[in-house]
Amino acid sequence: MEKQDGYRRKVMGGAVTTLVAQMFRVAATIGSVIVVSRILSPADYGIYAMAAPVTGFAFLFQNVGFDHAVVQSDEVSDVQLSSLFWLNIGLCLVLAIALVAAGPLVSLFYGNTQAGILVAASGLLVIATAPNPLYNALLNRQMRFQAQNVADIVSSATMFVFTVTAALILRSYWALLVGAITSTIVNTLSFLYLERWRPRLTFQWASIAPMVRFGGGISVYGFALFITRNIDKVLLARFWGATTLGFYDRAFRLMSAPLQNFTAPLSRIILPVLARTREEPQRYRRAYLVFVQGVVTCAIPGVVAASIGSDAAVRVLLGDKWQAAGPIFSWLSAASVLLLINETVPWLMMSSNRSKLIMNWGLFASATVVIGFLIGLPWGAVGMAKACFFGELARTPILFWLAARGTAVRVRDLARLHIVTGLSVAAAAGVQGMLPTGMAPLPHVVVLAIAGYAAAIPAQFLSEPGRHLIATATGWVGKVAARRPMRRAA
């Protein structure tokens, strides 16, 4: 019971501070989008988006999945940590050199010299982030979620300030790289300050080989996920040009904001808990479902509102010159509603050490995504966005079935998470039909969001995880309220 209470305190504390940190991060990201999108052109974003897949591909090889092995392992020695650290430093140096060498090839492929130069310069970004995966994994392993959130807040503020300042000075896509590099450097320094472990001058491959092999399946899954997230941009850049890609990339970045700011950061809280409760099926099931129910309740109603009111949302966030991104954003946001749950489902595979299943699923998903994008390519950016949605919709039942096998979580449990989705869509769509034509964009989006979140509250009572979430939240609030008078009396 003491251990269970300890986990509960860490998870609740971590969830609250992570939510605060991600709200700050979302505010900084959206603020940057609102300001910088009014300074730079769609072509600037298109050039940056041309370079992004190549840089992202390099990051796939940055740690070969060993960060998950560090979190999952029962014990990790100082020799293993030092060996992993130096392995990662060496990989990053090699990758930085590879990006410089790839620059001319990228220019040739796209027929755009600027994209190649940007790829070569992105090698600095790879070097700047070299220590991050291991230090982040150490904080995650120790459940020091507050420390991770402090680093997130500081780096988000840095990115906002430097990106906006550089955009005002440079007036080009280089401002985006400046913001990324400076925020990464600050993030690295924050990790080094918060986690006082330092590497020894030692390297023993035999001690880390099992960890690297475990990370292999995770890495293949990450590679497949990378393909699904970037092949659309490569195809659009190659066949439709920088301006079309610029509209699509901005819509995609807005769509992926909930994934980056909710699902990904929160995974570092729940994965250690799932790994430590996998021998207790009912605790394992409840931890996963209640946690994801919280993510769904916080994020999906807002995403639904943005999808249904996409034209107004784009005008609010990007400005009138980006209106062509409205239909693209609508379909991508609909896909994001599915992805907010689907990207948590592999946590079941990771926490139960089924790395081979993760690898196979990633390869299958990647192949079907590529096929879908090739079908949508003749219709440009809107066709690609539709392919993203319908492809994710078709894969969802298969993913649920595969991930639930061998765990206490059932397919029907995963399906019931979408009760919030259904009621939010019904409420926002109903309100959309009643709103007057010509309504100002900001009130339009706000009204739709209120309708979506209002529907999400009663939706909690229609599922077991929802009822547990309400009980957990009210119990936590009650404890906090009960402590305040005691502190005042003292």
Tab-separated table of N, CA, C and O in Angstrom, residues 315-403:
chain	number	residue	atom	x	y	z
A	315	ARG	N	-7.881	31.392	-39.448
A	315	ARG	CA	-7.821	32.850	-39.490
A	315	ARG	C	-7.350	33.425	-38.157
A	315	ARG	O	-6.610	34.406	-38.119
A	316	VAL	N	-7.775	32.790	-37.050
A	316	VAL	CA	-7.348	33.262	-35.733
A	316	VAL	C	-5.864	33.007	-35.512
A	316	VAL	O	-5.121	33.885	-35.045
A	317	LEU	N	-5.410	31.807	-35.859
A	317	LEU	CA	-4.052	31.402	-35.528
A	317	LEU	C	-3.010	31.890	-36.529
A	317	LEU	O	-1.890	32.236	-36.140
A	318	LEU	N	-3.345	31.905	-37.805
A	318	LEU	CA	-2.340	32.197	-38.833
A	318	LEU	C	-2.572	33.507	-39.571
A	318	LEU	O	-1.629	34.075	-40.124
A	319	GLY	N	-3.791	33.964	-39.642
A	319	GLY	CA	-4.077	35.185	-40.386
A	319	GLY	C	-4.792	34.885	-41.696
A	319	GLY	O	-4.834	33.745	-42.169
A	320	ASP	N	-5.331	35.930	-42.305
A	320	ASP	CA	-6.154	35.757	-43.513
A	320	ASP	C	-5.375	35.213	-44.698
A	320	ASP	O	-5.944	34.533	-45.552
A	321	LYS	N	-4.073	35.477	-44.782
A	321	LYS	CA	-3.312	35.018	-45.946
A	321	LYS	C	-3.138	33.503	-45.967
A	321	LYS	O	-2.676	32.942	-46.963
A	322	TRP	N	-3.505	32.831	-44.876
A	322	TRP	CA	-3.371	31.378	-44.773
A	322	TRP	C	-4.707	30.661	-44.933
A	322	TRP	O	-4.819	29.476	-44.616
A	323	GLN	N	-5.739	31.317	-45.442
A	323	GLN	CA	-7.071	30.725	-45.512
A	323	GLN	C	-7.101	29.436	-46.337
A	323	GLN	O	-7.929	28.567	-46.094
A	324	ALA	N	-6.208	29.319	-47.301
A	324	ALA	CA	-6.170	28.102	-48.118
A	324	ALA	C	-5.849	26.862	-47.289
A	324	ALA	O	-6.101	25.728	-47.720
A	325	ALA	N	-5.322	27.064	-46.088
A	325	ALA	CA	-5.008	25.926	-45.218
A	325	ALA	C	-6.218	25.421	-44.452
A	325	ALA	O	-6.138	24.372	-43.803
A	326	GLY	N	-7.362	26.118	-44.533
A	326	GLY	CA	-8.545	25.748	-43.768
A	326	GLY	C	-9.038	24.326	-44.020
A	326	GLY	O	-9.175	23.525	-43.083
A	327	PRO	N	-9.335	23.945	-45.275
A	327	PRO	CA	-9.797	22.571	-45.537
A	327	PRO	C	-8.755	21.516	-45.169
A	327	PRO	O	-9.103	20.427	-44.706
A	328	ILE	N	-7.487	21.844	-45.369
A	328	ILE	CA	-6.412	20.902	-45.011
A	328	ILE	C	-6.425	20.676	-43.506
A	328	ILE	O	-6.371	19.539	-43.015
A	329	PHE	N	-6.526	21.762	-42.769
A	329	PHE	CA	-6.515	21.678	-41.312
A	329	PHE	C	-7.716	20.902	-40.783
A	329	PHE	O	-7.620	20.163	-39.797
A	330	SER	N	-8.864	21.032	-41.426
A	330	SER	CA	-10.062	20.337	-40.990
A	330	SER	C	-9.875	18.824	-41.033
A	330	SER	O	-10.163	18.113	-40.058
A	331	TRP	N	-9.370	18.302	-42.149
A	331	TRP	CA	-9.178	16.855	-42.281
A	331	TRP	C	-8.053	16.346	-41.385
A	331	TRP	O	-8.149	15.275	-40.779
A	332	LEU	N	-6.983	17.126	-41.268
A	332	LEU	CA	-5.878	16.698	-40.407
A	332	LEU	C	-6.283	16.705	-38.937
A	332	LEU	O	-5.866	15.838	-38.160
A	333	SER	N	-7.106	17.665	-38.531
A	333	SER	CA	-7.569	17.694	-37.150
A	333	SER	C	-8.469	16.499	-36.848
A	333	SER	O	-8.439	15.936	-35.741
A	334	ALA	N	-9.278	16.098	-37.838
A	334	ALA	CA	-10.102	14.903	-37.665
A	334	ALA	C	-9.212	13.678	-37.450
A	334	ALA	O	-9.516	12.804	-36.627
A	335	ALA	N	-8.098	13.618	-38.184
A	335	ALA	CA	-7.143	12.519	-37.977
A	335	ALA	C	-6.499	12.610	-36.598
A	335	ALA	O	-6.239	11.587	-35.950
A	336	SER	N	-6.261	13.831	-36.127
A	336	SER	CA	-5.637	14.023	-34.817
A	336	SER	C	-6.516	13.495	-33.695
A	336	SER	O	-6.011	13.001	-32.682
A	337	VAL	N	-7.826	13.579	-33.862
A	337	VAL	CA	-8.743	13.034	-32.863
A	337	VAL	C	-8.495	11.538	-32.677
A	337	VAL	O	-8.498	11.015	-31.558
A	338	LEU	N	-8.273	10.824	-33.779
A	338	LEU	CA	-7.966	9.396	-33.703
A	338	LEU	C	-6.574	9.160	-33.140
A	338	LEU	O	-6.355	8.269	-32.315
A	339	LEU	N	-5.620	9.969	-33.576
A	339	LEU	CA	-4.224	9.771	-33.170
A	339	LEU	C	-4.010	10.028	-31.682
A	339	LEU	O	-3.119	9.432	-31.071
A	340	LEU	N	-4.805	10.905	-31.090
A	340	LEU	CA	-4.643	11.192	-29.663
A	340	LEU	C	-4.815	9.934	-28.820
A	340	LEU	O	-4.200	9.798	-27.759
A	341	ILE	N	-5.656	9.012	-29.275
A	341	ILE	CA	-5.789	7.719	-28.590
A	341	ILE	C	-4.843	6.694	-29.182
A	341	ILE	O	-4.163	5.959	-28.461
A	342	ASN	N	-4.757	6.648	-30.502
A	342	ASN	CA	-3.949	5.609	-31.157
A	342	ASN	C	-2.477	5.671	-30.782
A	342	ASN	O	-1.802	4.646	-30.729
A	343	GLU	N	-1.970	6.861	-30.493
A	343	GLU	CA	-0.553	6.950	-30.150
A	343	GLU	C	-0.273	6.579	-28.698
A	343	GLU	O	0.882	6.433	-28.307
A	344	THR	N	-1.324	6.414	-27.908
A	344	THR	CA	-1.127	5.880	-26.557
A	344	THR	C	-1.207	4.360	-26.532
A	344	THR	O	-0.709	3.732	-25.595
A	345	VAL	N	-1.847	3.761	-27.529
A	345	VAL	CA	-2.051	2.305	-27.534
A	345	VAL	C	-0.723	1.536	-27.560
A	345	VAL	O	-0.593	0.518	-26.864
A	346	PRO	N	0.303	1.972	-28.317
A	346	PRO	CA	1.589	1.262	-28.249
A	346	PRO	C	2.230	1.249	-26.866
A	346	PRO	O	3.143	0.456	-26.624
A	347	TRP	N	1.766	2.108	-25.938
A	347	TRP	CA	2.279	2.031	-24.562
A	347	TRP	C	2.013	0.650	-23.973
A	347	TRP	O	2.813	0.156	-23.174
A	348	LEU	N	0.905	0.034	-24.360
A	348	LEU	CA	0.598	-1.311	-23.876
A	348	LEU	C	1.640	-2.314	-24.363
A	348	LEU	O	2.025	-3.229	-23.637
A	349	MET	N	2.098	-2.132	-25.594
A	349	MET	CA	3.125	-3.027	-26.140
A	349	MET	C	4.474	-2.769	-25.482
A	349	MET	O	5.198	-3.699	-25.122
A	350	MET	N	4.821	-1.492	-25.316
A	350	MET	CA	6.118	-1.147	-24.726
A	350	MET	C	6.218	-1.634	-23.287
A	350	MET	O	7.222	-2.230	-22.882
A	351	SER	N	5.167	-1.390	-22.502
A	351	SER	CA	5.221	-1.724	-21.082
A	351	SER	C	5.196	-3.223	-20.837
A	351	SER	O	5.588	-3.689	-19.773
A	352	SER	N	4.754	-4.008	-21.828
A	352	SER	CA	4.752	-5.463	-21.694
A	352	SER	C	5.898	-6.105	-22.475
A	352	SER	O	5.875	-7.307	-22.749
A	353	ASN	N	6.889	-5.275	-22.868
A	353	ASN	CA	8.114	-5.759	-23.526
A	353	ASN	C	7.851	-6.482	-24.842
A	353	ASN	O	8.563	-7.415	-25.208
A	354	ARG	N	6.843	-6.045	-25.587
A	354	ARG	CA	6.557	-6.654	-26.886
A	354	ARG	C	7.128	-5.772	-28.003
A	354	ARG	O	6.402	-5.247	-28.833
A	355	SER	N	8.439	-5.621	-27.982
A	355	SER	CA	9.077	-4.729	-28.945
A	355	SER	C	8.959	-5.253	-30.373
A	355	SER	O	8.890	-4.474	-31.325
A	356	LYS	N	8.925	-6.580	-30.543
A	356	LYS	CA	8.777	-7.136	-31.891
A	356	LYS	C	7.413	-6.801	-32.474
A	356	LYS	O	7.283	-6.480	-33.665
A	357	LEU	N	6.371	-6.853	-31.639
A	357	LEU	CA	5.033	-6.485	-32.104
A	357	LEU	C	4.984	-5.014	-32.488
A	357	LEU	O	4.362	-4.643	-33.491
A	358	ILE	N	5.644	-4.173	-31.695
A	358	ILE	CA	5.699	-2.749	-32.031
A	358	ILE	C	6.368	-2.551	-33.384
A	358	ILE	O	5.911	-1.770	-34.225
A	359	MET	N	7.461	-3.276	-33.599
A	359	MET	CA	8.185	-3.165	-34.860
A	359	MET	C	7.299	-3.585	-36.035
A	359	MET	O	7.207	-2.883	-37.052
A	360	ASN	N	6.620	-4.721	-35.898
A	360	ASN	CA	5.779	-5.215	-36.988
A	360	ASN	C	4.607	-4.282	-37.267
A	360	ASN	O	4.245	-4.042	-38.428
A	361	TRP	N	4.009	-3.766	-36.191
A	361	TRP	CA	2.918	-2.824	-36.382
A	361	TRP	C	3.411	-1.562	-37.096
A	361	TRP	O	2.735	-1.046	-37.988
A	362	GLY	N	4.563	-1.076	-36.691
A	362	GLY	CA	5.097	0.123	-37.327
A	362	GLY	C	5.334	-0.063	-38.814
A	362	GLY	O	5.030	0.824	-39.620
A	363	LEU	N	5.865	-1.218	-39.195
A	363	LEU	CA	6.107	-1.492	-40.612
A	363	LEU	C	4.793	-1.562	-41.391
A	363	LEU	O	4.682	-1.025	-42.502
A	364	PHE	N	3.792	-2.227	-40.807
A	364	PHE	CA	2.486	-2.320	-41.465
A	364	PHE	C	1.850	-0.943	-41.615
A	364	PHE	O	1.358	-0.575	-42.693
A	365	ALA	N	1.856	-0.169	-40.523
A	365	ALA	CA	1.248	1.159	-40.568
A	365	ALA	C	1.952	2.059	-41.578
A	365	ALA	O	1.308	2.793	-42.335
A	366	SER	N	3.271	1.984	-41.598
A	366	SER	CA	4.040	2.805	-42.532
A	366	SER	C	3.686	2.476	-43.978
A	366	SER	O	3.477	3.372	-44.802
A	367	ALA	N	3.596	1.185	-44.288
A	367	ALA	CA	3.279	0.773	-45.667
A	367	ALA	C	1.898	1.264	-46.082
A	367	ALA	O	1.715	1.784	-47.200
A	368	THR	N	0.908	1.139	-45.201
A	368	THR	CA	-0.441	1.569	-45.564
A	368	THR	C	-0.548	3.085	-45.663
A	368	THR	O	-1.300	3.603	-46.492
A	369	VAL	N	0.207	3.805	-44.836
A	369	VAL	CA	0.198	5.268	-44.925
A	369	VAL	C	0.773	5.734	-46.261
A	369	VAL	O	0.224	6.623	-46.925
A	370	VAL	N	1.871	5.138	-46.669
A	370	VAL	CA	2.489	5.519	-47.948
A	370	VAL	C	1.518	5.264	-49.100
A	370	VAL	O	1.362	6.094	-50.004
A	371	ILE	N	0.849	4.113	-49.075
A	371	ILE	CA	-0.128	3.800	-50.129
A	371	ILE	C	-1.242	4.844	-50.154
A	371	ILE	O	-1.652	5.340	-51.215
A	372	GLY	N	-1.732	5.200	-48.966
A	372	GLY	CA	-2.792	6.199	-48.893
A	372	GLY	C	-2.357	7.552	-49.431
A	372	GLY	O	-3.105	8.209	-50.173
A	373	PHE	N	-1.156	7.981	-49.098
A	373	PHE	CA	-0.679	9.274	-49.576
A	373	PHE	C	-0.464	9.273	-51.090
A	373	PHE	O	-0.706	10.281	-51.755
A	374	LEU	N	-0.003	8.166	-51.621
A	374	LEU	CA	0.146	8.078	-53.081
A	374	LEU	C	-1.206	8.190	-53.776
A	374	LEU	O	-1.318	8.785	-54.859
A	375	ILE	N	-2.245	7.625	-53.163
A	375	ILE	CA	-3.596	7.748	-53.729
A	375	ILE	C	-4.080	9.193	-53.654
A	375	ILE	O	-4.701	9.715	-54.586
A	376	GLY	N	-3.784	9.889	-52.557
A	376	GLY	CA	-4.256	11.264	-52.381
A	376	GLY	C	-3.425	12.314	-53.080
A	376	GLY	O	-3.887	13.450	-53.257
A	377	LEU	N	-2.212	11.978	-53.515
A	377	LEU	CA	-1.285	12.956	-54.095
A	377	LEU	C	-1.855	13.734	-55.280
A	377	LEU	O	-1.646	14.950	-55.365
A	378	PRO	N	-2.574	13.109	-56.227
A	378	PRO	CA	-3.087	13.891	-57.372
A	378	PRO	C	-4.023	15.032	-56.976
A	378	PRO	O	-4.215	15.961	-57.747
A	379	TRP	N	-4.625	14.967	-55.796
A	379	TRP	CA	-5.531	16.022	-55.333
A	379	TRP	C	-4.828	17.038	-54.441
A	379	TRP	O	-5.469	17.829	-53.760
A	380	GLY	N	-3.513	17.011	-54.423
A	380	GLY	CA	-2.755	18.011	-53.695
A	380	GLY	C	-2.838	17.875	-52.190
A	380	GLY	O	-3.031	16.783	-51.640
A	381	ALA	N	-2.725	19.018	-51.501
A	381	ALA	CA	-2.644	19.000	-50.044
A	381	ALA	C	-3.937	18.505	-49.402
A	381	ALA	O	-3.909	17.776	-48.399
A	382	VAL	N	-5.087	18.874	-49.962
A	382	VAL	CA	-6.361	18.421	-49.390
A	382	VAL	C	-6.495	16.909	-49.555
A	382	VAL	O	-6.966	16.208	-48.647
A	383	GLY	N	-6.081	16.372	-50.700
A	383	GLY	CA	-6.122	14.929	-50.909
A	383	GLY	C	-5.239	14.189	-49.925
A	383	GLY	O	-5.612	13.121	-49.411
A	384	MET	N	-4.075	14.736	-49.617
A	384	MET	CA	-3.171	14.107	-48.643
A	384	MET	C	-3.791	14.127	-47.249
A	384	MET	O	-3.684	13.161	-46.486
A	385	ALA	N	-4.457	15.229	-46.900
A	385	ALA	CA	-5.087	15.332	-45.584
A	385	ALA	C	-6.225	14.320	-45.450
A	385	ALA	O	-6.392	13.690	-44.394
A	386	LYS	N	-7.011	14.155	-46.503
A	386	LYS	CA	-8.088	13.157	-46.475
A	386	LYS	C	-7.511	11.749	-46.336
A	386	LYS	O	-8.060	10.915	-45.598
A	387	ALA	N	-6.420	11.477	-47.047
A	387	ALA	CA	-5.782	10.158	-46.961
A	387	ALA	C	-5.305	9.891	-45.540
A	387	ALA	O	-5.387	8.752	-45.043
A	388	CYS	N	-4.805	10.924	-44.863
A	388	CYS	CA	-4.349	10.787	-43.476
A	388	CYS	C	-5.505	10.360	-42.574
A	388	CYS	O	-5.367	9.440	-41.758
A	389	PHE	N	-6.657	10.995	-42.732
A	389	PHE	CA	-7.805	10.676	-41.880
A	389	PHE	C	-8.351	9.280	-42.150
A	389	PHE	O	-8.523	8.466	-41.236
A	390	PHE	N	-8.658	8.988	-43.411
A	390	PHE	CA	-9.284	7.702	-43.719
A	390	PHE	C	-8.337	6.531	-43.460
A	390	PHE	O	-8.776	5.448	-43.060
A	391	GLY	N	-7.051	6.729	-43.677
A	391	GLY	CA	-6.094	5.678	-43.372
A	391	GLY	C	-6.046	5.372	-41.882
A	391	GLY	O	-6.036	4.207	-41.469
A	392	GLU	N	-6.025	6.423	-41.060
A	392	GLU	CA	-5.993	6.223	-39.602
A	392	GLU	C	-7.276	5.563	-39.119
A	392	GLU	O	-7.257	4.708	-38.225
A	393	LEU	N	-8.393	5.940	-39.716
A	393	LEU	CA	-9.682	5.345	-39.349
A	393	LEU	C	-9.698	3.849	-39.647
A	393	LEU	O	-10.199	3.048	-38.850
A	394	ALA	N	-9.131	3.450	-40.787
A	394	ALA	CA	-9.121	2.040	-41.166
A	394	ALA	C	-8.171	1.216	-40.300
A	394	ALA	O	-8.436	0.040	-40.017
A	395	ARG	N	-7.067	1.803	-39.854
A	395	ARG	CA	-6.078	1.052	-39.061
A	395	ARG	C	-6.467	0.919	-37.591
A	395	ARG	O	-5.981	0.025	-36.899
A	396	THR	N	-7.326	1.782	-37.109
A	396	THR	CA	-7.622	1.825	-35.681
A	396	THR	C	-8.112	0.493	-35.109
A	396	THR	O	-7.589	0.036	-34.076
A	397	PRO	N	-9.109	-0.182	-35.710
A	397	PRO	CA	-9.560	-1.456	-35.114
A	397	PRO	C	-8.457	-2.508	-35.054
A	397	PRO	O	-8.385	-3.281	-34.083
A	398	ILE	N	-7.587	-2.541	-36.064
A	398	ILE	CA	-6.495	-3.523	-36.070
A	398	ILE	C	-5.513	-3.223	-34.942
A	398	ILE	O	-5.062	-4.121	-34.222
A	399	LEU	N	-5.189	-1.944	-34.762
A	399	LEU	CA	-4.271	-1.545	-33.691
A	399	LEU	C	-4.841	-1.912	-32.328
A	399	LEU	O	-4.129	-2.452	-31.468
A	400	PHE	N	-6.115	-1.626	-32.102
A	400	PHE	CA	-6.739	-1.950	-30.822
A	400	PHE	C	-6.647	-3.450	-30.536
A	400	PHE	O	-6.343	-3.872	-29.417
A	401	TRP	N	-6.938	-4.267	-31.541
A	401	TRP	CA	-6.943	-5.716	-31.361
A	401	TRP	C	-5.541	-6.240	-31.040
A	401	TRP	O	-5.364	-7.050	-30.119
A	402	LEU	N	-4.554	-5.775	-31.768
A	402	LEU	CA	-3.183	-6.251	-31.553
A	402	LEU	C	-2.657	-5.840	-30.179
A	402	LEU	O	-2.056	-6.643	-29.460
A	403	ALA	N	-2.861	-4.585	-29.808
A	403	ALA	CA	-2.289	-4.075	-28.551
A	403	ALA	C	-2.954	-4.679	-27.329
A	403	ALA	O	-2.307	-4.891	-26.299
